[in-house]
Every structure is written in structure tokens, then in C-alpha cells.
PDB file of C-alpha atoms in Angstrom:
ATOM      1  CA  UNK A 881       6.573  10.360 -12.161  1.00 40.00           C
ATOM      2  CA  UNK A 882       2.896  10.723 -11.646  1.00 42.00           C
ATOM      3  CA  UNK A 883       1.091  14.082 -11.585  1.00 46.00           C
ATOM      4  CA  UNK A 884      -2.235  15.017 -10.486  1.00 48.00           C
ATOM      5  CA  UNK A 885      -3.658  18.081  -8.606  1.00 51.00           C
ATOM      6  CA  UNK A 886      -5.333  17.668  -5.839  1.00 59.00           C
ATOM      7  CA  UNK A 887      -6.269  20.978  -4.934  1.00 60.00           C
ATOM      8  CA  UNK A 888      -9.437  23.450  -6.258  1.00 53.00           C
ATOM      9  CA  UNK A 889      -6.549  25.647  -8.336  1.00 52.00           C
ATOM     10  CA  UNK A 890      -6.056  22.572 -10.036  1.00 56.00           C
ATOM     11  CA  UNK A 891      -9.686  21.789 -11.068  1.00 55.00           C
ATOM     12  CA  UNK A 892      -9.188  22.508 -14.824  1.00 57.00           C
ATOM     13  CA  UNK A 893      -5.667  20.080 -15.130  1.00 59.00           C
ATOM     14  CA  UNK A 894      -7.974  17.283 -13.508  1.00 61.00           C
ATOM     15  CA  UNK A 895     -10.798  18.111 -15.592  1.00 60.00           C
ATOM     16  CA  UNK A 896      -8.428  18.028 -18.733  1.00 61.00           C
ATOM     17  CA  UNK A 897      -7.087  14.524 -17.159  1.00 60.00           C
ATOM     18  CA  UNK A 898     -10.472  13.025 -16.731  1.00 59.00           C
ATOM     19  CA  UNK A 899     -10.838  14.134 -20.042  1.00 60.00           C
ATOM     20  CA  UNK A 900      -8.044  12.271 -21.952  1.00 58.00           C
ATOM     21  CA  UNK A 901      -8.738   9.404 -20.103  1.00 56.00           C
ATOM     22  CA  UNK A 902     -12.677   9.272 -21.499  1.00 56.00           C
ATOM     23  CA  UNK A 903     -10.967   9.556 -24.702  1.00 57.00           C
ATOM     24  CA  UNK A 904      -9.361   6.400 -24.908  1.00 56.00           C
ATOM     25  CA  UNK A 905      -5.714   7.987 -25.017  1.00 55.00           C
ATOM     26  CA  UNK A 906      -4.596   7.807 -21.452  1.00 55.00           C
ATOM     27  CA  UNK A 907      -1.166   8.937 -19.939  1.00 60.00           C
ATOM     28  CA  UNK A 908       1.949   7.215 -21.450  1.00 62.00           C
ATOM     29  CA  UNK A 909       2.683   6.340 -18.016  1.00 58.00           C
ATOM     30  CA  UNK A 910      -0.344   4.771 -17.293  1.00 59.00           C
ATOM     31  CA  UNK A 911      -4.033   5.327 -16.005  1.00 54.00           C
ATOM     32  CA  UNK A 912      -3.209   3.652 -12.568  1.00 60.00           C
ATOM     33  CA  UNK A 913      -2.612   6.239 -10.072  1.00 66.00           C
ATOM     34  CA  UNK A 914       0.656   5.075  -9.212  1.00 84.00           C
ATOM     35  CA  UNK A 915       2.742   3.478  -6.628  1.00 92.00           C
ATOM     36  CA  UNK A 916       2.599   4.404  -3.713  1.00 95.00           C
ATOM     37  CA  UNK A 917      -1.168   4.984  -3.024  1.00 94.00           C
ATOM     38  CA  UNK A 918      -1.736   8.246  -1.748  1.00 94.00           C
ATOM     39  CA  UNK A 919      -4.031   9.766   0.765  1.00 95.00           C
ATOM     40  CA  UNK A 920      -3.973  13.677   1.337  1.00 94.00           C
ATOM     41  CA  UNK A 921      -6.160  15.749   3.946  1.00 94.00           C
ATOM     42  CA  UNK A 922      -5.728  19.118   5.321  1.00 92.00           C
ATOM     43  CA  UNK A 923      -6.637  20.728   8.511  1.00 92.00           C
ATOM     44  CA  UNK A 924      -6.493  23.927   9.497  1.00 89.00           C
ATOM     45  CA  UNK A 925      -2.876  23.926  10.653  1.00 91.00           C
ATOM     46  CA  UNK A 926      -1.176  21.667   8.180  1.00 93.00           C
ATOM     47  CA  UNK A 927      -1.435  19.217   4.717  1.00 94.00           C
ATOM     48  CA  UNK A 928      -1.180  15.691   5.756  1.00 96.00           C
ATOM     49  CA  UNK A 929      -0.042  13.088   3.382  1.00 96.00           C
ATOM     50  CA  UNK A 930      -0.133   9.175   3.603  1.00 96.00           C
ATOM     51  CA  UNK A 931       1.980   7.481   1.154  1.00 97.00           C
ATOM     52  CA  UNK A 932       1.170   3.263   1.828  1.00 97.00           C
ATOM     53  CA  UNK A 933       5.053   1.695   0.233  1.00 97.00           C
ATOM     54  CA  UNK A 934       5.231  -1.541   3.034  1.00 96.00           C
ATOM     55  CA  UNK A 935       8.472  -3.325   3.379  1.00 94.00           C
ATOM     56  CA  UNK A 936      10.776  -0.018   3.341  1.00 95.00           C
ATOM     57  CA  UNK A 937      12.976   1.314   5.787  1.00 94.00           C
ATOM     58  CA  UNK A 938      12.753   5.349   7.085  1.00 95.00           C
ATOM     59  CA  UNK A 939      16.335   5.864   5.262  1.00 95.00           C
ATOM     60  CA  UNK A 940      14.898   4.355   1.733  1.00 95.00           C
ATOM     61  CA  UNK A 941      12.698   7.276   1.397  1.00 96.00           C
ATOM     62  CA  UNK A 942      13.236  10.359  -0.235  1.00 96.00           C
ATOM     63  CA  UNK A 943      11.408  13.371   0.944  1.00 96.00           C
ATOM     64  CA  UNK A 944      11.380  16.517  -0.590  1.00 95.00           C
ATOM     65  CA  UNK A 945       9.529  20.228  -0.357  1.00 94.00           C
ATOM     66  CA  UNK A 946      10.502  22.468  -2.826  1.00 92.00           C
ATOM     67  CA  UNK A 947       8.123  25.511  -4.614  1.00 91.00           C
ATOM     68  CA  UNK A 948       5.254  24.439  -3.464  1.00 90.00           C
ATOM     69  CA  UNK A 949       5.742  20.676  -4.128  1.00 93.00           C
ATOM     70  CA  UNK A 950       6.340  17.767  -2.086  1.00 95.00           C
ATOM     71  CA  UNK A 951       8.144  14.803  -3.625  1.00 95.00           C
ATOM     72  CA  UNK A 952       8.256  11.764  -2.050  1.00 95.00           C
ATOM     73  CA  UNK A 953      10.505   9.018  -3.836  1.00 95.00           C
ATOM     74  CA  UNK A 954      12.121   5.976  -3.334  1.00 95.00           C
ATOM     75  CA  UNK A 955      13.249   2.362  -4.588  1.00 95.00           C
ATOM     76  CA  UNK A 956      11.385  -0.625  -3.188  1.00 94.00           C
ATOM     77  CA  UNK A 957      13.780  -3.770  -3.727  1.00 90.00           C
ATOM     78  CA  UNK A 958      12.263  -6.999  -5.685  1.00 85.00           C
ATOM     79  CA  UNK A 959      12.468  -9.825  -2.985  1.00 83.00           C
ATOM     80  CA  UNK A 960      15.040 -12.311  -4.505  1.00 84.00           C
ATOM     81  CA  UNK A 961      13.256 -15.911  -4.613  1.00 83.00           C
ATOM     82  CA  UNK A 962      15.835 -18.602  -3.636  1.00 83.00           C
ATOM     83  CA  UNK A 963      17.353 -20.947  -6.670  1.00 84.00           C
ATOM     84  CA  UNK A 964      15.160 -23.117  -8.555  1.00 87.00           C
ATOM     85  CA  UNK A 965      11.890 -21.424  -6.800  1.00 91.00           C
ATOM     86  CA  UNK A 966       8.926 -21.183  -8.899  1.00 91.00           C
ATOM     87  CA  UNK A 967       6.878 -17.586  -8.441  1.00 91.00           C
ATOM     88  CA  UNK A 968       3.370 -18.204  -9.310  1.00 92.00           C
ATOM     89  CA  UNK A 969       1.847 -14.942  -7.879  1.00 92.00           C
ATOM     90  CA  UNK A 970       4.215 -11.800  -8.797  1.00 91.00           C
ATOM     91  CA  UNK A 971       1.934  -8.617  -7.881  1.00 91.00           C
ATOM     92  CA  UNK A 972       4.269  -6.418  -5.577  1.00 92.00           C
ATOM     93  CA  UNK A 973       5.226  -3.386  -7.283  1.00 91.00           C
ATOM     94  CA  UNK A 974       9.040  -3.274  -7.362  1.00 90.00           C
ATOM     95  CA  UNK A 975      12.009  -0.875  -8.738  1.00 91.00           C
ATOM     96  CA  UNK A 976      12.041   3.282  -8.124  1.00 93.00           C
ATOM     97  CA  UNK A 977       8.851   5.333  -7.574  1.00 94.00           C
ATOM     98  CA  UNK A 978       8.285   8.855  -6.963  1.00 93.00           C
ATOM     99  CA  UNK A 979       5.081  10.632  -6.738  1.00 94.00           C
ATOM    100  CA  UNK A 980       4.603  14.343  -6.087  1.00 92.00           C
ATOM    101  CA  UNK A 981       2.029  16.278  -4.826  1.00 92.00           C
ATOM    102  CA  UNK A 982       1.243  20.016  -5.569  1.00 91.00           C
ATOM    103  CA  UNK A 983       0.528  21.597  -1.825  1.00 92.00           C
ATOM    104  CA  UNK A 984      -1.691  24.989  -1.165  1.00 90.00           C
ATOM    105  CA  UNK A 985       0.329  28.807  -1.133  1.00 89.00           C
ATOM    106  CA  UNK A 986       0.057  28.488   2.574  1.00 90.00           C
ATOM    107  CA  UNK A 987       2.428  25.683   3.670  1.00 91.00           C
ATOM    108  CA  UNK A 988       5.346  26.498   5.846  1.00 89.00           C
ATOM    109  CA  UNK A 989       7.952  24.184   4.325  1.00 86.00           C
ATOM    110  CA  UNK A 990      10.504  24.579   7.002  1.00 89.00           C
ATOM    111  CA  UNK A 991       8.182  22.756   9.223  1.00 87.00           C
ATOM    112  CA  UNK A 992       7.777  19.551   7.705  1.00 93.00           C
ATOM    113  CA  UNK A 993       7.959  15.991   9.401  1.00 95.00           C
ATOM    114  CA  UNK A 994       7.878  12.871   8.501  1.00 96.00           C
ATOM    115  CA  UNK A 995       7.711   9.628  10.266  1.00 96.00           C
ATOM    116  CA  UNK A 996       7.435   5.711   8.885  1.00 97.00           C
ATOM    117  CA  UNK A 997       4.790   3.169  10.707  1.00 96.00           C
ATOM    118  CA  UNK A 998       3.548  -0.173  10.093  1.00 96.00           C
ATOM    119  CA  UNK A 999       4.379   0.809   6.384  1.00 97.00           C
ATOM    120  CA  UNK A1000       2.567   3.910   5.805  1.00 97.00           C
ATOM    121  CA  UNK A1001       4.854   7.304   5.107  1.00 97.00           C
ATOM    122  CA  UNK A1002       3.452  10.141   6.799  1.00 97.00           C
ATOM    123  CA  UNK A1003       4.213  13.211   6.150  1.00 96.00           C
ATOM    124  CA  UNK A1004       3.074  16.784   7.631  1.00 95.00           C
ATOM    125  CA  UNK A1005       3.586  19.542   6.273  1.00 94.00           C
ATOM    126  CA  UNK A1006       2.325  22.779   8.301  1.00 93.00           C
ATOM    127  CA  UNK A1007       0.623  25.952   7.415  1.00 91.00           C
ATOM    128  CA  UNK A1008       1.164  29.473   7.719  1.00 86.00           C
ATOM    129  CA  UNK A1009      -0.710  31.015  10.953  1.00 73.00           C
ATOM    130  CA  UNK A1010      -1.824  33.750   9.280  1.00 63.00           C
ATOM    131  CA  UNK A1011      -3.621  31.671   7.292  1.00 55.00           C
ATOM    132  CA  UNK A1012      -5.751  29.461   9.995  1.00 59.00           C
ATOM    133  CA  UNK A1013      -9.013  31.158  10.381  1.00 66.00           C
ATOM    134  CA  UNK A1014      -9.205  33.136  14.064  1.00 70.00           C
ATOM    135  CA  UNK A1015     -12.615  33.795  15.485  1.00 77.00           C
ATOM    136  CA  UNK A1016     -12.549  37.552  16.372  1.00 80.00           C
ATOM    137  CA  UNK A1017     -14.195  38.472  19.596  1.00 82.00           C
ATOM    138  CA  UNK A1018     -16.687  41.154  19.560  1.00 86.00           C
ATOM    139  CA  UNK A1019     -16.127  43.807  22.160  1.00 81.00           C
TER     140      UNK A1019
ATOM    141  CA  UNK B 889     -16.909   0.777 -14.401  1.00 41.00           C
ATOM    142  CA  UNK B 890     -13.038   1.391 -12.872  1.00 46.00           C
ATOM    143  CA  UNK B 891     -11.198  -1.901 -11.815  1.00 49.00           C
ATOM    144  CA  UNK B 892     -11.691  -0.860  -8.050  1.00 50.00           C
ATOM    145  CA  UNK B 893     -15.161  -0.597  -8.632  1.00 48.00           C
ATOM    146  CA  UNK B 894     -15.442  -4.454  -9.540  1.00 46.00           C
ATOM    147  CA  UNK B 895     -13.291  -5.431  -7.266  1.00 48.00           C
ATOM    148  CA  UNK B 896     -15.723  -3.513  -4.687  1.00 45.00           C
ATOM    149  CA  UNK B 897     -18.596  -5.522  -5.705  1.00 47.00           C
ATOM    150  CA  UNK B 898     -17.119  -9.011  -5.736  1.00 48.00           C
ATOM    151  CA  UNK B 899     -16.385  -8.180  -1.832  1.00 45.00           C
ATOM    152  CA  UNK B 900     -19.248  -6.856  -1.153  1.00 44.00           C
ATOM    153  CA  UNK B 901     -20.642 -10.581   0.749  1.00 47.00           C
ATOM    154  CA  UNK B 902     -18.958  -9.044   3.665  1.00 58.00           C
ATOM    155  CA  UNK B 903     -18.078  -5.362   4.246  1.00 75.00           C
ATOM    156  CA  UNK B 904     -15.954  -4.037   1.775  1.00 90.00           C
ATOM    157  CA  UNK B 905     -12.671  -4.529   1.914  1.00 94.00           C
ATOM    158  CA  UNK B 906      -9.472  -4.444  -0.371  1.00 95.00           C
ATOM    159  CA  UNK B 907      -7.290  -7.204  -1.782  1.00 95.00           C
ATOM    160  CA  UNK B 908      -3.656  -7.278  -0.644  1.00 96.00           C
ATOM    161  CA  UNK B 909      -0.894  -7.703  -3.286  1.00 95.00           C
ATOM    162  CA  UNK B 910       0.657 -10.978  -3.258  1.00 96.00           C
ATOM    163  CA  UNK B 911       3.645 -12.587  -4.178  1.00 95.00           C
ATOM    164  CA  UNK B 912       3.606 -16.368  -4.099  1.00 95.00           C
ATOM    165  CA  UNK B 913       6.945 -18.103  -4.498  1.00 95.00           C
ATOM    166  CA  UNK B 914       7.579 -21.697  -3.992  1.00 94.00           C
ATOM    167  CA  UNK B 915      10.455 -23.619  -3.585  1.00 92.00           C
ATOM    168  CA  UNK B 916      11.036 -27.377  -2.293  1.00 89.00           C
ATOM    169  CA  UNK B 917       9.838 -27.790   0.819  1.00 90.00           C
ATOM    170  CA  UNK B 918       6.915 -25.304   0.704  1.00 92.00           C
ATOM    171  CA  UNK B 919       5.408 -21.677  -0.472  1.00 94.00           C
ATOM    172  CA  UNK B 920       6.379 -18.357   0.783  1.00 95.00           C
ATOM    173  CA  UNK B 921       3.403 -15.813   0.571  1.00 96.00           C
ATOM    174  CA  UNK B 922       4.656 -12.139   0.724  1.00 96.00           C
ATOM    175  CA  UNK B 923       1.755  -9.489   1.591  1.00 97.00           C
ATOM    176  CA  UNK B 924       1.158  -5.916   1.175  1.00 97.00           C
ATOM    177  CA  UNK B 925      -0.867  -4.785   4.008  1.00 97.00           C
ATOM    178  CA  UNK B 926       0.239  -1.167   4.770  1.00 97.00           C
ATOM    179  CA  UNK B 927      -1.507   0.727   7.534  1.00 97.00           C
ATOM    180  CA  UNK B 928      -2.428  -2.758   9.612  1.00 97.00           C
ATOM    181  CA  UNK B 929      -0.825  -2.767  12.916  1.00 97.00           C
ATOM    182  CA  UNK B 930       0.283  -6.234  14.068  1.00 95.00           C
ATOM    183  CA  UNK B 931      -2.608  -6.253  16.476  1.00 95.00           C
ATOM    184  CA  UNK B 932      -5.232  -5.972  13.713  1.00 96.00           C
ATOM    185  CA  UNK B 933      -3.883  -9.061  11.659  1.00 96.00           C
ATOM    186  CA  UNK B 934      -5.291 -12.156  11.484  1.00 95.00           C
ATOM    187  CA  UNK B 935      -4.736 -15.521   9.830  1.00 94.00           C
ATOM    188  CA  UNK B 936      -6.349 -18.548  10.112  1.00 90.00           C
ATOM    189  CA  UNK B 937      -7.268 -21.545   8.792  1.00 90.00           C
ATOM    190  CA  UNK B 938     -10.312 -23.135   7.669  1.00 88.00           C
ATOM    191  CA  UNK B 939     -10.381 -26.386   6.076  1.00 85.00           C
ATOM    192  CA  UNK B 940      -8.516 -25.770   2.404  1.00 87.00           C
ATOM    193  CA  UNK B 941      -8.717 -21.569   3.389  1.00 91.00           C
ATOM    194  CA  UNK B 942      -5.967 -19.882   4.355  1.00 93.00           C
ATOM    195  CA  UNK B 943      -7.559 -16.238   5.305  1.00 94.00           C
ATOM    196  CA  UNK B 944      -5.548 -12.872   5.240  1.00 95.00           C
ATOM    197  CA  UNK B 945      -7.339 -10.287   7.242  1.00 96.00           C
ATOM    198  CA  UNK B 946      -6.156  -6.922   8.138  1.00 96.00           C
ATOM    199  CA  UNK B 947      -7.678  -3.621   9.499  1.00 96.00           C
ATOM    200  CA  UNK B 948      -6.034  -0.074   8.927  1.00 96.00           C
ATOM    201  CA  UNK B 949      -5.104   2.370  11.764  1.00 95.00           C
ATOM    202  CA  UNK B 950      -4.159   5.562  10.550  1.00 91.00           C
ATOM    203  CA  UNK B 951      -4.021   7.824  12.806  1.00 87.00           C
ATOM    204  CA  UNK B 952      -4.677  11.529  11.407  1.00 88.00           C
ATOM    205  CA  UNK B 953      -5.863  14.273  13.564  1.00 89.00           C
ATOM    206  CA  UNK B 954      -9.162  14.642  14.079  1.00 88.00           C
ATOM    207  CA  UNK B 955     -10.129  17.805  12.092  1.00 89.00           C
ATOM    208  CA  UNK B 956      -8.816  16.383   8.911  1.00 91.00           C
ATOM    209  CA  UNK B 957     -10.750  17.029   5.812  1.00 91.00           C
ATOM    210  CA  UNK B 958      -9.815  14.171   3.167  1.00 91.00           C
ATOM    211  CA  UNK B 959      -9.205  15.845   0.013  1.00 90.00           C
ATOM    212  CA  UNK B 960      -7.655  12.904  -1.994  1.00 89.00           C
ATOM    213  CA  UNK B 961      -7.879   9.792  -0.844  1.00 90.00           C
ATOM    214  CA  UNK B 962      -6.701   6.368  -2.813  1.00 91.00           C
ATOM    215  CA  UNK B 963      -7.085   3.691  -0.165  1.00 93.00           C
ATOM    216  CA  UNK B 964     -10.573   4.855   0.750  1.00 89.00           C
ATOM    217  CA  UNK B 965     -11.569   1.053   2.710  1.00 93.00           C
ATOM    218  CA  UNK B 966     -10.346   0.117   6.299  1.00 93.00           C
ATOM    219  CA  UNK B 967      -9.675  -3.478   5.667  1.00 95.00           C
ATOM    220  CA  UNK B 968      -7.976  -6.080   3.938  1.00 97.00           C
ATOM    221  CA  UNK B 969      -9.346  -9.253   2.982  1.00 97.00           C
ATOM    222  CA  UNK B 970      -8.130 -12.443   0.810  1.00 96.00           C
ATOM    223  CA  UNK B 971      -8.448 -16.020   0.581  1.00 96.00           C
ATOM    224  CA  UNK B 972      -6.121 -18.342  -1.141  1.00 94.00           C
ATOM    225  CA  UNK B 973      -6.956 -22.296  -1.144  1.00 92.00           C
ATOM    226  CA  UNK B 974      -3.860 -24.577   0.217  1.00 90.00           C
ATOM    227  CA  UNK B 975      -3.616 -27.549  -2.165  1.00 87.00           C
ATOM    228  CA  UNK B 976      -3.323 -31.069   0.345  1.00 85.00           C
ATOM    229  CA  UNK B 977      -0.085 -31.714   0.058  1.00 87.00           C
ATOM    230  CA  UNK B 978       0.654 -27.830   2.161  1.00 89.00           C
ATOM    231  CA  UNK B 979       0.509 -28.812   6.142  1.00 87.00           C
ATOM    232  CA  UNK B 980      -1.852 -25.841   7.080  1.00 83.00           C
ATOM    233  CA  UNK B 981      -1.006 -26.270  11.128  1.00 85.00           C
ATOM    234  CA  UNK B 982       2.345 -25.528   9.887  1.00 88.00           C
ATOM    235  CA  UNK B 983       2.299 -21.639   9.057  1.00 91.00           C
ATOM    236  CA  UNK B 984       4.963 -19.307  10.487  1.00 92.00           C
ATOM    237  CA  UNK B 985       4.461 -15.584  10.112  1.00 94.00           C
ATOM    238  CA  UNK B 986       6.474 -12.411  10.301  1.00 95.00           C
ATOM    239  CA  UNK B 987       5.031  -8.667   9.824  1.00 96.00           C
ATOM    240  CA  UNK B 988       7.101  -5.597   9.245  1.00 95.00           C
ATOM    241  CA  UNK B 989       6.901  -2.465   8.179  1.00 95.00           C
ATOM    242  CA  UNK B 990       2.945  -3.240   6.439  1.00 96.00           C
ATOM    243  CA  UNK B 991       4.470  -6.566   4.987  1.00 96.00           C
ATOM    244  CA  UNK B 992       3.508  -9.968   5.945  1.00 97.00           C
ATOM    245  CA  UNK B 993       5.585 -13.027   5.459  1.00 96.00           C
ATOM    246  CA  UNK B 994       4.060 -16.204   5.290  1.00 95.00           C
ATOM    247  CA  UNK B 995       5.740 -19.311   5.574  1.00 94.00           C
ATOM    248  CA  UNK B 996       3.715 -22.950   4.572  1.00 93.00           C
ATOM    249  CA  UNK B 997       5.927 -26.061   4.560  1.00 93.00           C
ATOM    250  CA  UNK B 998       4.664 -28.991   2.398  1.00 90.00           C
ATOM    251  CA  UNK B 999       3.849 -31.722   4.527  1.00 85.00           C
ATOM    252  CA  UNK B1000       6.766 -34.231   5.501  1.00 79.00           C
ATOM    253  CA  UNK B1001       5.245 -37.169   2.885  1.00 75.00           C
ATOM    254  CA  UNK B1002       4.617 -34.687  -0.051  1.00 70.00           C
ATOM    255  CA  UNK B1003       8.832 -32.971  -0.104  1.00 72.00           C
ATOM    256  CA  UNK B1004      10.230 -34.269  -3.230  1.00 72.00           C
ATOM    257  CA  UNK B1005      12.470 -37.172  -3.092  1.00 74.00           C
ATOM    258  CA  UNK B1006      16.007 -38.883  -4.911  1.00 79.00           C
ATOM    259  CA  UNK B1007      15.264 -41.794  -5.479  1.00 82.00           C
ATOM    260  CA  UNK B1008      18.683 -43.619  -5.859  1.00 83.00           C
ATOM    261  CA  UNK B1009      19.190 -45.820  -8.689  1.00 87.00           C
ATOM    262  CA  UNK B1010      20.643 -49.304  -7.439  1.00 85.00           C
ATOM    263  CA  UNK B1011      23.145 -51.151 -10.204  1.00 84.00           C
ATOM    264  CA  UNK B1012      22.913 -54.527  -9.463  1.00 75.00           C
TER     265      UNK B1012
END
């Protein structure tokens, strides 16, 4: 499992991070950020999250929302070279991942899609209404 | 300097792009190439080619709305770009290809004269 805050509240935890990697004693599980690569933006209306894991199908992800967390995980199969085959490049990540991502106090977890193209997960999570700033008109 | 960083600079020639991951697995009548290229819609792939050069290109579409403000973002180039050099005995005009999903499969048979053969011993 990888861990890292993305959002300000978490400024000090990546801080700390940044630090122990400087300090020559990175994470047991690695300093790689982890399979899949991740992309997160937010608009005013929901968290969007891009997890890039090509060669899946929709029903070999996991995808979870719970307190304030989103979980996505999932096992990407080794491709099985035929008998007597020699592999002389071997760089696709195989085996389980999972990778979670802390969202902002505003999401609306109920309301969370996800959809699988040309091997990029997205997922969507929206935000509360009350949240989304509203231009007030002056009367 | 990070690994990404490096591998930024050595690809600078062109624009920036990033390296696919491979897997290369031969057997014997030719090489398989398996390629990561998540994001690249089958329109945006290209492979050719040139001389000894077999080129992998790819170009992400990923299609956010447009008010999004990146906050975190890991695969921070559009494009994919590597080069691998086919030894002679791989028959280049030969390449079959199938994309799903963000992976590419690459098929290269070795050229008719170059698949092994048994050679029979005769007893006289």
C-alpha cells in the first residue's frame, strides 16, 4: 500500500516524507510512487482521479470510498510466455496493487463513478453543493 | 536529480516524452513486444519502421473537464516515445499489432531463412 497526501491538510506528512527520503532512509516499500501512476485534480464540483493500470478489465478493479478515502486496488496478471521462450525485457509491473488516496471533507461519496478507457481508471468522486462557491447577486 | 528527471533529458532531442514499459519475450519463430501505453487511444498510435528502428509512438487523451485544477499529477508528459533496434534476422514488413485496454501487442516473426532448423542425422 502506498500513502501520500495530496491535499494542503496534508502538507506536514509530505513535508515529513520528503524529509526521510533526503535522509537516505526511504519507505520500506519503496521511494517509487507506486503502481498505478496516479493523477488527481479537483474542480469545483468533484475530485477526479486517473489511475493508468493498461491491460485490465472494468471487473479486475477494486474501487472503494470509505472515511474520506478512496482505494483503488487490483491484481494485474503476469503474461505467461509460451514454453522454452526466452524474456529479455521484463519491465511490466505484475501481481496485486492498491493505492489510496486521502480526498477533501467535502466529497459526496454516494456519488462516485467510475469508468475504464484505453487503460486509464477514472474515477469521480463529487462534492458537496454547499461547498462550490456561488456568486451572490447584489440587489 | 530523480530518475524521471534523466530520463527527461535524454528525450529531450524531440519534445519530451515518456518511455513505455516493455516486455520482450521471444520464442522460435520471432519476438513478442508487450507495451504499456495507458491513456493512448488507438488513433494516436503509431509504429513504423525505419531501416533497423522499430518506433513506438503514442499520444495521451485524457479527457478531464475543463475547470480541473491538477493537484497531483504522476504522468505529467502527453506522449510516449521508444525505439528498439530489430537485429537482421527479424522481417520488419512482418509486424502484426493488437491494442487494448492501453496495451500494445507486437508481433515480429523472424524471417523464413533465419527459424531454427532439425537437421536430421542420416546413418548410412
Amino acid at each position: 500500500m502506498h500513502y501520500r497526501g495530496i491535499f494542503p491538510r496534508d502538507l506536514f506528512s509530505e513535508l515529513e516524507r520528503l524529509q526521510r527520503e533526503f535522509d537516505g532512509s526511504p519507505s520500506i516499500r519503496g521511494a517509487a510512487p507506486g503502481y498505478p501512476a496516479m493523477n488527481v485534480g479537483t474542480t469545483p464540483k468533484s475530485v477526479e482521479v486517473y489511475a493508468f493500470a493498461p491491460g485490465m478489465t472494468p471487473e479486475e478493479f477494486d474501487v472503494q470510498v470509505e472515511n474520506g478515502v478512496l482505494t483503488i486496488s487490483g491484481e494485474r496478471k503476469n503474461i505467461v510466455p509460451p514454453e522454452g521462450a526466452t524474456i529479455h525485457i521484463g519491465e511490466h509491473f505484475s501481481g496485486r496493487f492498491r493505492r489510496v488516496v486521502s480526498l477533501p471533507d467535502d466529497i459526496e461519496p454516494n456519488s462516485t463513478t467510475a469508468s475504464y478507457r484505453d487503460g486509464v481508471l477514472h474515477v469521480c468522486v463529487a462534492r458537496r453543493e454547499a461547498a462550490q462557491s456561488r456568486r451572490i447577486s447584489v440587489q | 536529480m530523480s530518475e524521471k528527471a534523466i530520463k527527461r533529458e535524454n528525450a529531450s532531442e524531440e519534445s519530451a516524452a515518456m518511455r513505455p514499459a516493455v516486455n520482450v519475450v521471444e520464442d522460435a519463430t520471432g519476438i513478442t513486444l508487450y507495451a504499456d501505453l495507458p491513456g493512448v487511444p488507438k488513433e494516436k498510435l503509431s509504429i513504423h519502421v525505419e531501416g533497423d528502428n522499430l518506433i513506438l509512438e503514442g499520444e495521451l487523451e485524457i479527457n478531464s473537464p475543463p475547470n480541473t485544477e491538477a493537484i497531483h499529477a504522476e504522468v505529467d508528459l502527453s506522449r510516449y516515445r521508444r525505439v528498439f533496434t530489430l537485429s537482421r534476422e527479424l522481417d520488419g514488413d512482418k509486424v502484426s499489432a493488437e491494442f487494448r485496454h492501453g496495451m500494445l501487442k507486437l508481433r515480429i516473426p523472424k524471417a523464413e531463412h533465419a527459424k531454427p532448423r532439425r537437421i536430421v542425422v542420416q546413418t548410412t
